[in-house]
C-alpha positions as protocol buffer text, in pm:
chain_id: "A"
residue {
  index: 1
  type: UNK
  ca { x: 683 y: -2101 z: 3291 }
}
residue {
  index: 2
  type: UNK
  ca { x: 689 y: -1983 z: 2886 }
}
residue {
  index: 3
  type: UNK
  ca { x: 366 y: -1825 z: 2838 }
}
residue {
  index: 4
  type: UNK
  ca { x: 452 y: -1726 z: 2445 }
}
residue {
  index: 5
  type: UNK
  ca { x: 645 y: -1595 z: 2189 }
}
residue {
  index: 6
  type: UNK
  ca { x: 824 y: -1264 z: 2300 }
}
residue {
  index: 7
  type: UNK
  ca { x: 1015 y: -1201 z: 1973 }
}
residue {
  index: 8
  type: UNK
  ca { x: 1160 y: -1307 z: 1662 }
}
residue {
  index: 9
  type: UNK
  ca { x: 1504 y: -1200 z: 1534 }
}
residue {
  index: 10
  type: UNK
  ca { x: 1675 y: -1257 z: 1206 }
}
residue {
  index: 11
  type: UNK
  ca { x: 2049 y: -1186 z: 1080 }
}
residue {
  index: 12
  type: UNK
  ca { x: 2092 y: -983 z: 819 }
}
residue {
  index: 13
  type: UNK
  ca { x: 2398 y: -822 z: 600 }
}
residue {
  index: 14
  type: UNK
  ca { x: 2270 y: -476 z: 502 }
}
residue {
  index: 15
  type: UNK
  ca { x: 2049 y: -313 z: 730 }
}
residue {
  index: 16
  type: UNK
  ca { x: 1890 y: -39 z: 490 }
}
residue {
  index: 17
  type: UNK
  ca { x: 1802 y: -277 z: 235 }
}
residue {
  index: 18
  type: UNK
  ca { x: 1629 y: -510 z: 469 }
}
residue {
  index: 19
  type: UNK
  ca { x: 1467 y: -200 z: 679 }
}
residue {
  index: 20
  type: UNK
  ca { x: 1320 y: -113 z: 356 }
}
residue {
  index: 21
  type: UNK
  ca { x: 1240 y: -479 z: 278 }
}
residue {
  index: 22
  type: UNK
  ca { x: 1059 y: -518 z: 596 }
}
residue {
  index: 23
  type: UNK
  ca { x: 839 y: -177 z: 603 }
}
residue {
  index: 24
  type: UNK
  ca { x: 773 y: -152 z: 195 }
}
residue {
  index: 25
  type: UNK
  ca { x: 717 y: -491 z: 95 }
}
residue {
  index: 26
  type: UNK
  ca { x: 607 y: -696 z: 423 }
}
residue {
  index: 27
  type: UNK
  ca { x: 411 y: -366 z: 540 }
}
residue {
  index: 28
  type: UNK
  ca { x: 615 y: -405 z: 929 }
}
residue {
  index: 29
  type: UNK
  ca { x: 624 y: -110 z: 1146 }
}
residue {
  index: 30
  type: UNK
  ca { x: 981 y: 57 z: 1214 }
}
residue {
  index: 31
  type: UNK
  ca { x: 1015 y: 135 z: 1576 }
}
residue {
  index: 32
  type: UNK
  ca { x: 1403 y: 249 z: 1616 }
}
residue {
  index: 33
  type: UNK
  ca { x: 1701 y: 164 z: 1443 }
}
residue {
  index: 34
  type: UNK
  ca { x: 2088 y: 186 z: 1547 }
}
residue {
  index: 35
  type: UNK
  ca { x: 2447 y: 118 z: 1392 }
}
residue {
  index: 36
  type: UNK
  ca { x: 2327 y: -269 z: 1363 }
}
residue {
  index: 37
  type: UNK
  ca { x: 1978 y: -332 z: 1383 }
}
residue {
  index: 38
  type: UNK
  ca { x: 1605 y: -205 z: 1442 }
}
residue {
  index: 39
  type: UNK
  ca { x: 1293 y: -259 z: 1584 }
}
residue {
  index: 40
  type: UNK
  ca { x: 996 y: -345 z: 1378 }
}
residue {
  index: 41
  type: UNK
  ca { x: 650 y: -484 z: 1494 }
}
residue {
  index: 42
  type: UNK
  ca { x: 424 y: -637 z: 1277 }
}
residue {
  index: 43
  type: UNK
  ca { x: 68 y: -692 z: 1471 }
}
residue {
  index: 44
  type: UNK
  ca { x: 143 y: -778 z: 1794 }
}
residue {
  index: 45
  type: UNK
  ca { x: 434 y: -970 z: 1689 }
}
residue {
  index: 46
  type: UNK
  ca { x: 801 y: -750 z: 1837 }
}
residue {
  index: 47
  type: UNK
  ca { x: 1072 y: -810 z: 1495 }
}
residue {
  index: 48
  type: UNK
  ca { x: 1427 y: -760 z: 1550 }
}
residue {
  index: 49
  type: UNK
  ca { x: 1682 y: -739 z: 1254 }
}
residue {
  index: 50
  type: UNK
  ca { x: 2049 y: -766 z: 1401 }
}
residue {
  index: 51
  type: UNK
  ca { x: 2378 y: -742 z: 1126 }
}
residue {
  index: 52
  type: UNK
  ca { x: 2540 y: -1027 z: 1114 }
}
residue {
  index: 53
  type: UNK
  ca { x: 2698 y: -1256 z: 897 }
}
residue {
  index: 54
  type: UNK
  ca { x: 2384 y: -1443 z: 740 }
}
residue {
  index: 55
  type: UNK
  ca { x: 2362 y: -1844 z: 729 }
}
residue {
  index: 56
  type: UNK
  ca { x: 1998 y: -1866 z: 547 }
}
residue {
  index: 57
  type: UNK
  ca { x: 1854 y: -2206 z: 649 }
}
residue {
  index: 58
  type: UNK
  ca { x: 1863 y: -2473 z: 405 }
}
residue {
  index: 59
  type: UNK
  ca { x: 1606 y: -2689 z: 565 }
}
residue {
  index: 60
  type: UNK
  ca { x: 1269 y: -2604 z: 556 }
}
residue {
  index: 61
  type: UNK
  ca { x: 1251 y: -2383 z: 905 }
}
residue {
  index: 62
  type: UNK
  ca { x: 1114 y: -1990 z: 836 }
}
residue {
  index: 63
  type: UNK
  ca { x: 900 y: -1749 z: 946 }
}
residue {
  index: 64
  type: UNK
  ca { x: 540 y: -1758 z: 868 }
}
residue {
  index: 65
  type: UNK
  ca { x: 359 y: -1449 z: 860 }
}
residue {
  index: 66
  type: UNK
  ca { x: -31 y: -1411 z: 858 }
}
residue {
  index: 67
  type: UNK
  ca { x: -244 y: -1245 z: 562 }
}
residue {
  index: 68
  type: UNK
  ca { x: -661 y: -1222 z: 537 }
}
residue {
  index: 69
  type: UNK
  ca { x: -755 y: -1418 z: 279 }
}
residue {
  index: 70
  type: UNK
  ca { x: -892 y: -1094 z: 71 }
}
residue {
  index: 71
  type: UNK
  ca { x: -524 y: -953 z: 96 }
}
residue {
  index: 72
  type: UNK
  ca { x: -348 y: -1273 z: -32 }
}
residue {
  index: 73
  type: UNK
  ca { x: -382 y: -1178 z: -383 }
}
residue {
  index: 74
  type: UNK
  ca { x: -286 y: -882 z: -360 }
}
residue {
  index: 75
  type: UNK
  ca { x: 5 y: -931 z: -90 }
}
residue {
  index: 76
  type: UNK
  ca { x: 148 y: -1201 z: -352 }
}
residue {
  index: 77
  type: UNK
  ca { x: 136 y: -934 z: -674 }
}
residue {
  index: 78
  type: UNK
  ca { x: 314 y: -714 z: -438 }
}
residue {
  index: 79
  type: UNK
  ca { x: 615 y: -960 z: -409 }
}
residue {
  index: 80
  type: UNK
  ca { x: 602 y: -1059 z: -738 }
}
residue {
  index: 81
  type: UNK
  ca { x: 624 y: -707 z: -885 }
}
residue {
  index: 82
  type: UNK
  ca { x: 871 y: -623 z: -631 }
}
residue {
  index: 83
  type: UNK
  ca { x: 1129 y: -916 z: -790 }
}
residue {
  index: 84
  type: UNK
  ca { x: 1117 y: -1125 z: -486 }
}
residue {
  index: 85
  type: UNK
  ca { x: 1202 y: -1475 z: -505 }
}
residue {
  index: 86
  type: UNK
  ca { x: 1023 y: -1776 z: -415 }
}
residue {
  index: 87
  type: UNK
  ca { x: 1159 y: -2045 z: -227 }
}
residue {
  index: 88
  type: UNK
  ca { x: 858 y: -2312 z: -256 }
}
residue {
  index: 89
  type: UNK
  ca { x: 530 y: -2364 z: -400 }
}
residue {
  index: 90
  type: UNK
  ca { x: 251 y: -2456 z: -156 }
}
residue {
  index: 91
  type: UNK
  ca { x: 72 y: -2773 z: -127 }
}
residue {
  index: 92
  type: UNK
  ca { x: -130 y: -2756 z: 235 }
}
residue {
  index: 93
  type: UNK
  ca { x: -453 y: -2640 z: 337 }
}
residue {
  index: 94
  type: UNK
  ca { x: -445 y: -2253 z: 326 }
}
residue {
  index: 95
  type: UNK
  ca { x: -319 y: -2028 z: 64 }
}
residue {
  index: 96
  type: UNK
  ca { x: 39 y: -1952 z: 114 }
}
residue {
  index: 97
  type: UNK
  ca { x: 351 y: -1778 z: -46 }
}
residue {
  index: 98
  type: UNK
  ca { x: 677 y: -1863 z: 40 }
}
residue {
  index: 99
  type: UNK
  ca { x: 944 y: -1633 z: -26 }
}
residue {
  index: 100
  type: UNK
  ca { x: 1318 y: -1465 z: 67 }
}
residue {
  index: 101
  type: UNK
  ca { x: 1395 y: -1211 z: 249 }
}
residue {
  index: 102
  type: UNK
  ca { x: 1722 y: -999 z: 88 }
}
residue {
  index: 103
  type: UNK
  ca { x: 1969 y: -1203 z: 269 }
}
residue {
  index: 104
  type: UNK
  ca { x: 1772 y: -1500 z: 204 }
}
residue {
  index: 105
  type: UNK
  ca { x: 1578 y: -1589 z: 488 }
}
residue {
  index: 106
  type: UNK
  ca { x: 1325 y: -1787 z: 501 }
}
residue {
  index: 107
  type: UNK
  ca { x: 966 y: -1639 z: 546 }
}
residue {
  index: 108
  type: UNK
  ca { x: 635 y: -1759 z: 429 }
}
residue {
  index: 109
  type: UNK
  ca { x: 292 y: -1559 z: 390 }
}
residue {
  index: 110
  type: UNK
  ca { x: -44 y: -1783 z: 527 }
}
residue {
  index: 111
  type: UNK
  ca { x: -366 y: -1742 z: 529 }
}
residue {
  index: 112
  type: UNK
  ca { x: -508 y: -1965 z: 819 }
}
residue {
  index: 113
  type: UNK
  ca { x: -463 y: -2104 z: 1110 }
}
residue {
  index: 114
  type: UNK
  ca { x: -398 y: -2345 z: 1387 }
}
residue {
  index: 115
  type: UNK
  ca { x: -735 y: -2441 z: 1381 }
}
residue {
  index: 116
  type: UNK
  ca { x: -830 y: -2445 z: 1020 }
}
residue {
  index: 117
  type: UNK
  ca { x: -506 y: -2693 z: 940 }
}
residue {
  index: 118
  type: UNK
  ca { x: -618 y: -2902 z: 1242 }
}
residue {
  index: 119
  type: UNK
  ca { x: -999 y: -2949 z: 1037 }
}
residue {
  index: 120
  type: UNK
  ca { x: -802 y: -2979 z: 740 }
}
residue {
  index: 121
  type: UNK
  ca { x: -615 y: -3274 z: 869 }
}
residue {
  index: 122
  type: UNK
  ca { x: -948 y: -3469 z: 964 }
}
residue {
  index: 123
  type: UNK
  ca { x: -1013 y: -3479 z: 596 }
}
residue {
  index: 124
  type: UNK
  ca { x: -646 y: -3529 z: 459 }
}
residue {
  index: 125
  type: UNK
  ca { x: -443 y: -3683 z: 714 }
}
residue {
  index: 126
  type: UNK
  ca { x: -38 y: -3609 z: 711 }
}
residue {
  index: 127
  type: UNK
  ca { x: 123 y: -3988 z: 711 }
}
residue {
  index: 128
  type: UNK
  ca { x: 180 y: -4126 z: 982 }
}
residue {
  index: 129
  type: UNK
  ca { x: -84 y: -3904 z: 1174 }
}
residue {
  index: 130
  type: UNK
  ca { x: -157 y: -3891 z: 1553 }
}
residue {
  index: 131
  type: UNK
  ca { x: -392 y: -3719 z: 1715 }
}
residue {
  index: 132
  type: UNK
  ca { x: -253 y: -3624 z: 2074 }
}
């Protein structure tokens, strides 16, 4: 039976520029690297970048990533400063940041969680809402 997530991996075109993407600006760990790819961690969360010829998502699937609500601010000057382009302003419980990755991958920065969206939800219902 799935018990979890094991890992997350992501395309990208240029591995040094999104090595450096991933460790300076979304603060990842580097584990190893090779001709086409590395290993990155980021919590307890195992990140795998893999070259390949990129097909960003055009739909609204990406990555969210977790921030403390005391490092929001200053996680979202860091992007900003750095150039880094936003993809979508947020409009749900939480504060988030969405934003691309070099190649143009989707990721997203949230403070929150499961639970706090689900409380959330009691007071502003999605349409169509159904509690299961």
């Amino acid at each position: 039976m799935l018990r979890g997530l094991n890992h997350i991996t992501i395309a990208v075109s240029d591995l040094e520029r999104s090595l450096a993407f991933y460790t300076e600006v979304a603060s990842m760990k580097a584990h190893v690297r090779w001709d086409n790819g590395a290993y990155l961690s980021l919590g307890d969360v195992w990140f795998c970048l893999s070259c390949d010829k990129v097909v960003p998502s055009q739909d609204y699937s990406h990555i969210a990533l977790d921030v403390s609500e005391e490092d929001f601010a200053p996680f979202t000057e860091k992007l900003r400063n750095a150039g880094v382009t936003e993809w979508k302003q947020n409009s749900s419980e939480g504060h988030s940041v969405y934003f691309l990755d070099p190649d143009g991958n989707k990721l997203e920065a949230h403070s929150g969680n499961l639970q706090s969206r689900l409380v959330s939800l009691k007071s502003k219902p999605y349409a169509g809402l159904v509690w299961l």
